[in-house]
């Protein structure tokens, strides 16, 4: 059987020990020389090698298309050889569906000598599960690491630029007539002064939100989409610090922006004092905690599902859920918490129904994947630290040159700014890898636990902990009147699938 090799060139001084081109190539060649096709039982013969540069990320699609085109032109089954599953998934996530289609059609065998895994048209469920779980976890880790676009947004934040939705009273305008994607934020000449007047009126303490809404509506103020102002719109504007020069980011907190200010900080603070005085003292019992809070959306209208507790005459309490009917297009139907728990318990029991030997294999495989990701993460952190030290040394050397008057002040300032910018980007990258590593470890530890004792862990948890478990397990779930429509997150959907075919997994 013809065999092709996929390998990547390590261009950053072979930063990943054991994954450089020579090491990959050697393992793949040895595999081809010693292996036979699982489909035809014929010896593998090297036919072609595909090598690409790890830094050429934008070219990955073109490179992968060449491989698919080559396979499609062959009349016989081809052995597609890659060092490891996670290496393939990091480089070619966009093309994996095409490979899977070719495998199901019997046009290729997938060989991963580093994982001891060979997949073909009739592969057992165990092998397919190991392949899918490896892809799911590798993809999760990759997605957790912010890409260059996010880093660019972080740099904009450091420069005081706002990248979010423009506020009422402002306009986005192009900085360059030829390049209209570069924009700046300016005060809206038609609405900016009206928004400022709203703050001034409210700061006096003599006007209510409704009074201000009516007054601004009569003066012609409309929302960015041209709609009539609502009371909540007015309130959201009056508590938004952006108008006095302080931007708020959910991820990074508050920071000073460098765009025009409609009001000064003193006026904004007065408005917050007025809001504080008018806020009613809490006289209600502390809000109840519900298991399915924020878990479901309405299947028919997309509105939130609200929960309430009802106390019967006999003293028993029951939790009910229903659509908020915020769009006024739904019939409000109530469903009990007990009814919603039934399919959840069904899922948990299915997880526990996976045979013990299969659970052991799963946990063993997850541990192997975790070890692989730990090595990858450590290599990235070591690279960042080495680059950080090198830049610091360059800064010290630059200062010495300036002291010795071998470079001008202008050259010194320009180069120092360049070094500082690179250091900032490295710090951002380091924090992203740290966050990704934390998120990954949290998820994989949850997979470990739920793969063995799902129902026991759920029953012994507090309400907020049960909701946290559901958030790990479920995504985009909806409630269709009284019927929950549950969607599992990856990789739990793959684990759950094991309960359907325990026999095949014991092969």
Coordinates of C-alpha atoms in Angstrom, one line a residue:
X1 CA 0.0 0.0 0.0
X2 CA 1.2 3.5 -0.8
X3 CA 2.0 5.7 2.2
X4 CA 2.4 9.4 2.5
X5 CA 4.1 11.3 5.3
X6 CA 2.9 14.6 6.9
X7 CA 5.6 16.5 8.9
X8 CA 6.2 20.0 10.0
X9 CA 9.4 22.0 10.0
X10 CA 10.4 23.5 13.4
X11 CA 11.6 27.0 12.6
X12 CA 11.9 28.3 16.2
X13 CA 15.2 26.5 17.0
X14 CA 13.3 23.2 17.4
X15 CA 11.6 24.6 20.5
X16 CA 9.6 21.4 21.0
X17 CA 12.1 18.8 21.9
X18 CA 11.4 15.4 20.2
X19 CA 9.0 17.0 17.7
X20 CA 11.6 18.5 15.3
X21 CA 11.5 17.4 11.7
X22 CA 14.3 14.8 12.0
X23 CA 12.7 13.1 15.0
X24 CA 9.3 13.1 13.3
X25 CA 10.7 11.9 10.0
X26 CA 12.7 9.1 11.7
X27 CA 9.7 7.8 13.6
X28 CA 7.5 7.8 10.5
X29 CA 10.1 6.1 8.3
X30 CA 10.6 3.3 10.8
X31 CA 6.8 2.9 11.1
X32 CA 6.4 2.6 7.3
X33 CA 9.2 0.1 7.1
X34 CA 7.8 -2.2 9.8
X35 CA 4.0 -1.8 9.2
X36 CA 1.4 -3.4 7.1
X37 CA -2.0 -2.1 6.0
X38 CA -4.9 -3.0 8.3
X39 CA -7.2 -3.1 5.2
X40 CA -5.2 -5.0 2.6
X41 CA -2.5 -6.6 4.8
X42 CA 0.1 -5.4 2.3
X43 CA 3.4 -3.7 3.3
X44 CA 3.5 0.1 3.4
X45 CA 5.7 1.7 0.8
X46 CA 6.7 5.4 1.1
X47 CA 5.2 7.3 -1.9
X48 CA 5.3 11.0 -1.0
X49 CA 6.2 13.4 1.8
X50 CA 4.4 16.7 2.6
X51 CA 6.4 19.1 4.7
X52 CA 5.3 22.6 5.8
X53 CA 6.6 25.5 7.9
X54 CA 4.9 25.8 11.3
X55 CA 5.0 29.6 11.0
X56 CA 3.0 29.6 7.8
X57 CA -0.4 29.3 9.6
X58 CA -2.3 31.1 6.8
X59 CA -0.9 28.7 4.3
X60 CA -2.2 25.6 6.1
X61 CA -5.4 25.5 4.2
X62 CA -3.5 25.5 0.8
X63 CA -1.1 22.8 2.1
X64 CA -3.9 20.6 3.2
X65 CA -5.8 21.0 0.0
X66 CA -2.7 19.7 -1.9
X67 CA -2.8 16.6 0.3
X68 CA -6.5 16.0 -0.2
X69 CA -6.2 16.5 -4.0
X70 CA -3.3 14.0 -4.1
X71 CA -5.3 11.4 -2.2
X72 CA -8.4 11.9 -4.4
X73 CA -6.3 11.3 -7.6
X74 CA -5.2 7.8 -6.3
X75 CA -7.1 4.8 -7.4
X76 CA -6.1 2.7 -4.4
X77 CA -6.2 3.2 -0.6
X78 CA -3.5 5.4 0.8
X79 CA -1.9 5.2 4.2
X80 CA -1.8 8.8 5.7
X81 CA 1.0 8.9 8.3
X82 CA 1.3 11.6 10.9
X83 CA 3.4 11.5 14.1
X84 CA 0.6 12.1 16.6
X85 CA -3.1 12.9 16.7
X86 CA -2.6 16.1 18.7
X87 CA 0.0 17.3 16.2
X88 CA -2.4 16.8 13.3
X89 CA -5.2 18.5 15.2
X90 CA -3.2 21.6 16.0
X91 CA -2.1 22.1 12.5
X92 CA -5.1 21.0 10.4
X93 CA -8.3 21.4 12.4
X94 CA -10.0 22.9 9.4
X95 CA -9.3 19.8 7.3
X96 CA -10.1 17.0 9.7
X97 CA -13.7 16.5 8.4
X98 CA -12.3 15.8 4.9
X99 CA -9.9 13.2 6.4
X100 CA -12.7 11.5 8.3
X101 CA -14.9 11.4 5.2
X102 CA -12.0 9.7 3.2
X103 CA -11.5 7.2 6.0
X104 CA -15.2 6.2 6.1
X105 CA -15.1 5.8 2.3
X106 CA -12.2 3.5 2.6
X107 CA -9.8 5.8 0.6
X108 CA -7.3 6.2 3.4
X109 CA -5.9 4.6 6.5
X110 CA -4.8 7.1 9.3
X111 CA -1.5 6.0 11.0
X112 CA -0.3 7.7 14.2
X113 CA 2.8 5.8 15.3
X114 CA 3.4 8.2 18.2
X115 CA 0.0 7.2 19.7
X116 CA 0.1 3.6 18.5
X117 CA -3.1 4.2 16.6
X118 CA -4.3 3.1 13.1
X119 CA -7.7 4.0 11.9
X120 CA -9.4 2.5 8.8
X121 CA -12.9 2.0 7.4
X122 CA -13.8 -0.7 9.9
X123 CA -12.0 0.5 13.0
X124 CA -13.5 -0.6 16.3
X125 CA -15.3 1.9 18.5
X126 CA -12.4 2.0 21.0
X127 CA -10.0 3.3 18.5
X128 CA -12.4 5.8 17.1
X129 CA -13.2 7.1 20.6
X130 CA -9.5 7.5 21.4
X131 CA -9.1 9.5 18.2
X132 CA -12.1 11.7 18.8
X133 CA -11.3 12.4 22.5
X134 CA -7.7 13.4 21.5
X135 CA -9.1 15.8 18.8
X136 CA -11.6 17.3 21.2
X137 CA -9.1 18.0 24.0
X138 CA -6.4 19.3 21.6
X139 CA -9.0 21.6 20.0
X140 CA -10.1 22.8 23.4
X141 CA -6.6 23.7 24.5
X142 CA -5.9 25.5 21.2
X143 CA -9.1 27.5 21.5
X144 CA -8.2 28.5 25.0
X145 CA -5.1 30.2 23.8
X146 CA -6.0 33.7 22.5
X147 CA -5.0 34.3 18.9
X148 CA -3.1 37.3 17.4
X149 CA -6.3 39.3 17.0
X150 CA -7.0 39.2 20.7
X151 CA -3.5 40.2 21.4
X152 CA -4.0 43.2 19.1
X153 CA -7.1 44.2 21.0
X154 CA -5.1 43.9 24.2
X155 CA -2.5 46.2 22.8
X156 CA -5.2 48.7 21.8
X157 CA -6.5 48.6 25.4
X158 CA -3.0 49.5 26.6
X159 CA -3.0 52.4 24.2
X160 CA -6.3 53.6 25.6
X161 CA -8.3 52.6 22.5
X162 CA -11.8 51.3 22.6
X163 CA -12.7 48.2 20.5
X164 CA -16.2 47.6 21.6
X165 CA -19.6 48.9 20.5
X166 CA -19.8 52.6 20.0
X167 CA -21.9 54.4 22.6
X168 CA -24.9 56.6 22.0
X169 CA -23.6 60.1 21.5
X170 CA -20.5 59.0 19.6
X171 CA -19.7 58.0 16.0
X172 CA -17.2 55.7 14.4
X173 CA -15.4 57.5 11.6
X174 CA -12.7 56.2 9.2
X175 CA -9.2 57.5 9.9
X176 CA -8.2 57.0 6.3
X177 CA -10.3 57.5 3.2
X178 CA -8.5 54.7 1.4
X179 CA -8.5 52.3 4.3
X180 CA -11.9 52.5 5.8
X181 CA -11.3 49.7 8.3
X182 CA -9.1 52.0 10.5
X183 CA -11.6 54.0 12.5
X184 CA -11.7 56.5 15.4
X185 CA -14.4 57.5 17.8
X186 CA -15.7 61.1 17.8
X187 CA -18.6 62.9 19.4
X188 CA -21.9 62.7 17.5
X189 CA -22.7 66.4 16.6
X190 CA -26.4 65.6 16.5
X191 CA -26.8 63.5 19.7
X192 CA -23.7 64.0 21.8
X193 CA -24.9 67.3 23.5
X194 CA -28.3 65.6 24.3
X195 CA -26.6 62.7 26.1
X196 CA -24.5 65.2 28.1
X197 CA -27.6 67.0 29.0
X198 CA -29.1 63.8 30.4
X199 CA -26.2 63.5 32.9
X200 CA -26.5 67.2 33.8
X201 CA -30.3 66.9 34.5
X202 CA -30.0 63.7 36.5
X203 CA -27.0 65.1 38.6
X204 CA -29.3 67.8 40.0
X205 CA -31.5 65.1 41.7
X206 CA -34.6 66.8 40.4
X207 CA -35.4 64.5 37.5
X208 CA -36.5 60.9 37.4
X209 CA -35.4 58.4 34.7
X210 CA -38.8 58.6 33.1
X211 CA -38.8 62.4 33.1
X212 CA -35.4 62.5 31.4
X213 CA -36.6 59.8 28.9
X214 CA -39.6 61.9 27.9
X215 CA -37.6 65.2 27.7
X216 CA -34.9 63.7 25.5
X217 CA -37.5 61.9 23.2
X218 CA -39.2 65.3 22.7
X219 CA -35.9 66.8 21.7
X220 CA -35.4 64.2 19.1
X221 CA -32.9 61.9 20.7
X222 CA -33.1 58.3 19.4
X223 CA -31.1 55.1 19.8
X224 CA -28.3 54.2 17.4
X225 CA -30.8 52.1 15.5
X226 CA -33.3 54.9 15.4
X227 CA -35.7 53.6 18.1
X228 CA -37.4 55.4 20.9
X229 CA -35.5 55.6 24.2
X230 CA -36.6 53.3 27.0
X231 CA -36.2 53.8 30.7
X232 CA -33.6 51.0 30.9
X233 CA -31.6 52.7 28.0
X234 CA -31.5 55.9 30.0
X235 CA -30.4 54.1 33.1
X236 CA -27.7 52.2 31.3
X237 CA -26.3 55.4 29.9
X238 CA -26.3 57.2 33.2
X239 CA -24.3 54.4 34.9
X240 CA -21.8 54.0 32.0
X241 CA -18.4 55.6 33.0
X242 CA -17.3 55.6 29.3
X243 CA -18.8 59.1 28.9
X244 CA -16.4 60.5 31.5
X245 CA -13.3 58.8 30.1
X246 CA -13.2 55.4 31.8
X247 CA -13.8 52.3 29.7
X248 CA -15.0 49.1 31.3
X249 CA -13.9 45.6 30.0
X250 CA -15.4 42.4 31.4
X251 CA -12.1 40.7 31.0
X252 CA -9.6 43.4 32.0
X253 CA -11.6 45.7 34.2
X254 CA -11.5 49.5 33.9
X255 CA -9.0 51.6 32.1
X256 CA -8.7 55.2 30.8
X257 CA -9.5 55.6 27.2
X258 CA -8.2 58.4 25.0
X259 CA -11.5 59.3 23.2
X260 CA -13.5 62.5 23.7
X261 CA -15.4 62.9 26.9
X262 CA -19.0 64.1 27.0
X263 CA -19.0 64.9 30.8
X264 CA -16.4 65.3 33.5
X265 CA -15.8 62.9 36.3
X266 CA -17.5 65.1 38.9
X267 CA -20.8 65.1 37.0
X268 CA -20.7 61.3 36.6
X269 CA -20.0 60.8 40.3
X270 CA -22.9 63.0 41.2
X271 CA -25.2 60.9 39.0
X272 CA -24.0 57.8 40.8
X273 CA -24.8 59.4 44.2
X274 CA -28.3 60.2 43.1
X275 CA -28.8 56.6 41.9
X276 CA -27.5 55.3 45.2
X277 CA -29.9 57.5 47.2
X278 CA -32.9 56.5 45.1
X279 CA -32.1 52.8 45.2
X280 CA -34.6 51.1 47.5
X281 CA -33.3 49.4 50.5
X282 CA -33.5 45.6 50.0
X283 CA -36.5 44.3 51.9
X284 CA -37.0 41.0 50.1
X285 CA -35.7 37.7 51.2
X286 CA -32.4 36.8 49.6
X287 CA -32.8 35.5 46.1
X288 CA -33.3 31.8 45.9
X289 CA -30.7 29.6 44.2
X290 CA -31.9 27.2 41.5
X291 CA -30.2 24.3 39.9
X292 CA -31.2 25.2 36.3
X293 CA -30.7 29.0 36.6
X294 CA -29.3 30.3 33.3
X295 CA -29.0 26.7 31.9
X296 CA -31.9 26.8 29.5
X297 CA -33.3 29.3 26.9
X298 CA -36.8 29.1 25.5
X299 CA -36.8 26.9 22.4
X300 CA -39.5 28.9 20.7
X301 CA -38.6 32.5 21.3
X302 CA -35.0 32.5 22.7
X303 CA -36.0 34.3 25.9
X304 CA -34.5 33.4 29.3
X305 CA -36.1 30.7 31.5
X306 CA -37.0 32.0 34.9
X307 CA -37.4 30.1 38.1
X308 CA -39.7 30.6 41.1
X309 CA -40.5 28.7 44.3
X310 CA -44.1 27.9 45.3
X311 CA -45.1 26.9 48.8
X312 CA -48.1 24.6 48.9
X313 CA -50.8 24.7 51.7
X314 CA -49.3 21.5 53.3
X315 CA -45.9 23.4 53.7
X316 CA -44.1 21.6 50.8
X317 CA -42.1 23.8 48.4
X318 CA -41.7 23.2 44.7
X319 CA -39.5 24.9 42.1
X320 CA -41.1 25.8 38.8
X321 CA -39.5 27.0 35.5
X322 CA -41.0 28.9 32.6
X323 CA -40.2 31.2 29.7
X324 CA -40.1 34.9 30.8
X325 CA -42.1 35.6 27.6
X326 CA -40.2 38.8 27.2
X327 CA -41.1 39.1 23.5
X328 CA -44.8 38.5 24.2
X329 CA -45.0 35.7 21.6
X330 CA -45.0 32.6 23.9
X331 CA -47.5 30.8 26.0
X332 CA -46.1 30.6 29.5
X333 CA -45.9 26.9 30.5
X334 CA -44.6 25.8 33.9
X335 CA -42.4 22.8 34.4
X336 CA -41.2 21.4 37.7
X337 CA -37.6 21.1 38.7
X338 CA -38.2 17.4 39.2
X339 CA -39.2 17.0 35.6
X340 CA -36.1 18.8 34.3
X341 CA -33.9 16.6 36.5
X342 CA -35.1 13.3 35.0
X343 CA -33.2 13.6 31.7
X344 CA -30.1 14.9 33.6
X345 CA -30.2 11.9 35.8
X346 CA -30.5 9.8 32.7
X347 CA -27.3 11.3 31.3
X348 CA -25.5 10.8 34.6
X349 CA -26.6 7.2 34.9
X350 CA -25.5 6.6 31.3
X351 CA -22.1 7.9 32.2
X352 CA -21.9 5.5 35.1
X353 CA -23.1 2.6 33.0
X354 CA -19.9 2.6 30.9
X355 CA -18.1 -0.7 31.8
X356 CA -15.4 -0.4 34.3
X357 CA -12.7 -1.6 31.9
X358 CA -13.7 1.0 29.4
X359 CA -13.7 3.7 32.1
X360 CA -10.1 2.6 33.0
X361 CA -9.1 2.9 29.4
X362 CA -10.7 6.3 29.2
X363 CA -8.9 7.6 32.3
X364 CA -5.6 6.2 31.1
X365 CA -6.0 7.8 27.7
X366 CA -6.9 11.2 29.3
X367 CA -3.8 11.0 31.5
X368 CA -1.7 10.4 28.4
X369 CA -3.2 13.4 26.7
X370 CA -2.8 15.5 29.8
X371 CA 0.9 14.7 29.9
X372 CA 1.3 15.7 26.3
X373 CA -0.4 19.0 26.8
X374 CA 1.7 19.7 29.9
X375 CA 4.9 19.2 27.9
X376 CA 3.6 21.5 25.2
X377 CA 2.6 24.2 27.6
X378 CA 5.9 24.0 29.5
X379 CA 7.8 24.4 26.2
X380 CA 5.8 27.5 25.3
X381 CA 6.4 29.1 28.7
X382 CA 10.1 28.3 28.5
X383 CA 10.3 29.9 25.0
X384 CA 8.5 33.1 26.3
X385 CA 10.8 33.3 29.3
X386 CA 13.9 33.0 27.1
X387 CA 12.6 35.7 24.7
X388 CA 11.8 37.9 27.7
X389 CA 15.3 37.6 29.1
X390 CA 16.8 38.3 25.7
X391 CA 14.8 41.5 25.4
X392 CA 15.8 42.6 28.9
X393 CA 19.4 42.0 28.0
X394 CA 19.0 44.0 24.8
X395 CA 17.5 46.9 26.8
X396 CA 20.4 46.9 29.2
X397 CA 22.9 46.9 26.3
X398 CA 21.0 49.7 24.6
X399 CA 21.2 51.8 27.8
X400 CA 24.9 51.3 28.0
X401 CA 25.3 52.4 24.3
X402 CA 23.3 55.5 25.1
X403 CA 25.4 56.3 28.2
X404 CA 28.6 55.8 26.1
X405 CA 27.0 58.2 23.5
X406 CA 27.4 55.7 20.7
X407 CA 23.8 56.2 19.7
X408 CA 21.6 59.3 19.7
X409 CA 18.7 60.1 22.0
X410 CA 16.2 59.7 19.1
X411 CA 17.6 56.2 18.2
X412 CA 17.6 55.2 21.8
X413 CA 14.0 56.2 22.4
X414 CA 12.8 54.5 19.2
X415 CA 14.6 51.2 19.9
X416 CA 13.6 51.2 23.6
X417 CA 9.9 51.6 22.6
X418 CA 10.3 48.7 20.2
X419 CA 11.7 46.5 23.0
X420 CA 9.0 47.6 25.5
X421 CA 6.2 46.8 22.9
X422 CA 7.7 43.3 22.4
X423 CA 7.9 42.7 26.2
X424 CA 4.2 43.7 26.6
X425 CA 3.2 41.3 23.9
X426 CA 5.2 38.5 25.6
X427 CA 3.6 39.3 28.9
X428 CA 0.2 39.1 27.3
X429 CA 1.1 35.8 25.6
X430 CA 2.3 34.4 28.9
X431 CA -0.9 35.3 30.7
X432 CA -2.9 33.7 27.9
X433 CA -1.0 30.4 28.1
X434 CA -1.4 30.4 31.9
X435 CA -5.2 31.0 31.7
X436 CA -5.5 28.3 29.0
X437 CA -3.5 25.9 31.1
X438 CA -5.8 26.6 34.1
X439 CA -9.0 26.2 32.0
X440 CA -7.7 23.0 30.5
X441 CA -6.7 21.4 33.8
X442 CA -10.1 22.3 35.2
X443 CA -11.9 20.7 32.3
X444 CA -9.8 17.5 32.2
X445 CA -10.1 17.0 36.0
X446 CA -13.9 17.3 35.6
X447 CA -13.7 14.7 32.8
X448 CA -11.8 12.4 35.2
X449 CA -14.3 12.7 38.0
X450 CA -17.5 12.5 35.9
X451 CA -16.3 9.5 33.9
X452 CA -16.4 7.4 37.1
X453 CA -18.9 8.8 39.6
X454 CA -21.3 11.2 37.8
X455 CA -24.5 10.6 39.7
X456 CA -22.8 10.3 43.1
X457 CA -20.9 13.6 42.6
X458 CA -24.0 15.4 41.4
X459 CA -26.3 14.2 44.3
X460 CA -23.7 15.1 46.9
X461 CA -23.2 18.7 45.6
X462 CA -24.8 21.9 46.7
X463 CA -27.2 23.7 44.4
X464 CA -24.6 26.1 43.0
X465 CA -22.2 23.2 42.5
X466 CA -24.8 21.2 40.6
X467 CA -25.3 24.1 38.4
X468 CA -21.6 24.3 37.8
X469 CA -21.5 20.6 36.8
X470 CA -24.4 21.2 34.4
X471 CA -22.5 24.1 32.8
X472 CA -19.6 21.8 32.2
X473 CA -21.8 19.1 30.7
X474 CA -24.4 21.1 28.7
X475 CA -24.3 23.9 26.1
X476 CA -27.0 25.8 24.2
X477 CA -29.8 23.7 25.8
X478 CA -33.4 24.9 25.4
X479 CA -36.8 24.2 26.9
X480 CA -39.7 23.5 24.5
X481 CA -42.7 24.1 26.7
X482 CA -42.2 21.2 29.2
X483 CA -39.6 19.3 27.1
X484 CA -35.9 20.0 27.7
X485 CA -33.7 19.8 24.5
X486 CA -30.3 19.0 25.8
X487 CA -27.0 19.4 24.0
X488 CA -23.8 18.0 25.5
X489 CA -20.5 19.8 25.4
X490 CA -17.4 18.3 23.9
X491 CA -15.7 16.0 25.0
X492 CA -18.6 14.8 27.3
X493 CA -20.7 14.0 24.2
X494 CA -18.0 11.6 23.1
X495 CA -17.8 10.0 26.5
X496 CA -21.6 9.6 26.7
X497 CA -21.6 7.8 23.3
X498 CA -19.7 5.0 25.0
X499 CA -22.8 3.8 26.7
X500 CA -24.4 3.0 23.4
X501 CA -21.9 0.5 22.3
X502 CA -20.2 -1.2 25.3
X503 CA -19.6 -4.4 23.4
X504 CA -17.5 -2.8 20.6
X505 CA -15.4 -1.0 23.1
X506 CA -14.4 -4.2 24.8
X507 CA -12.9 -5.6 21.6

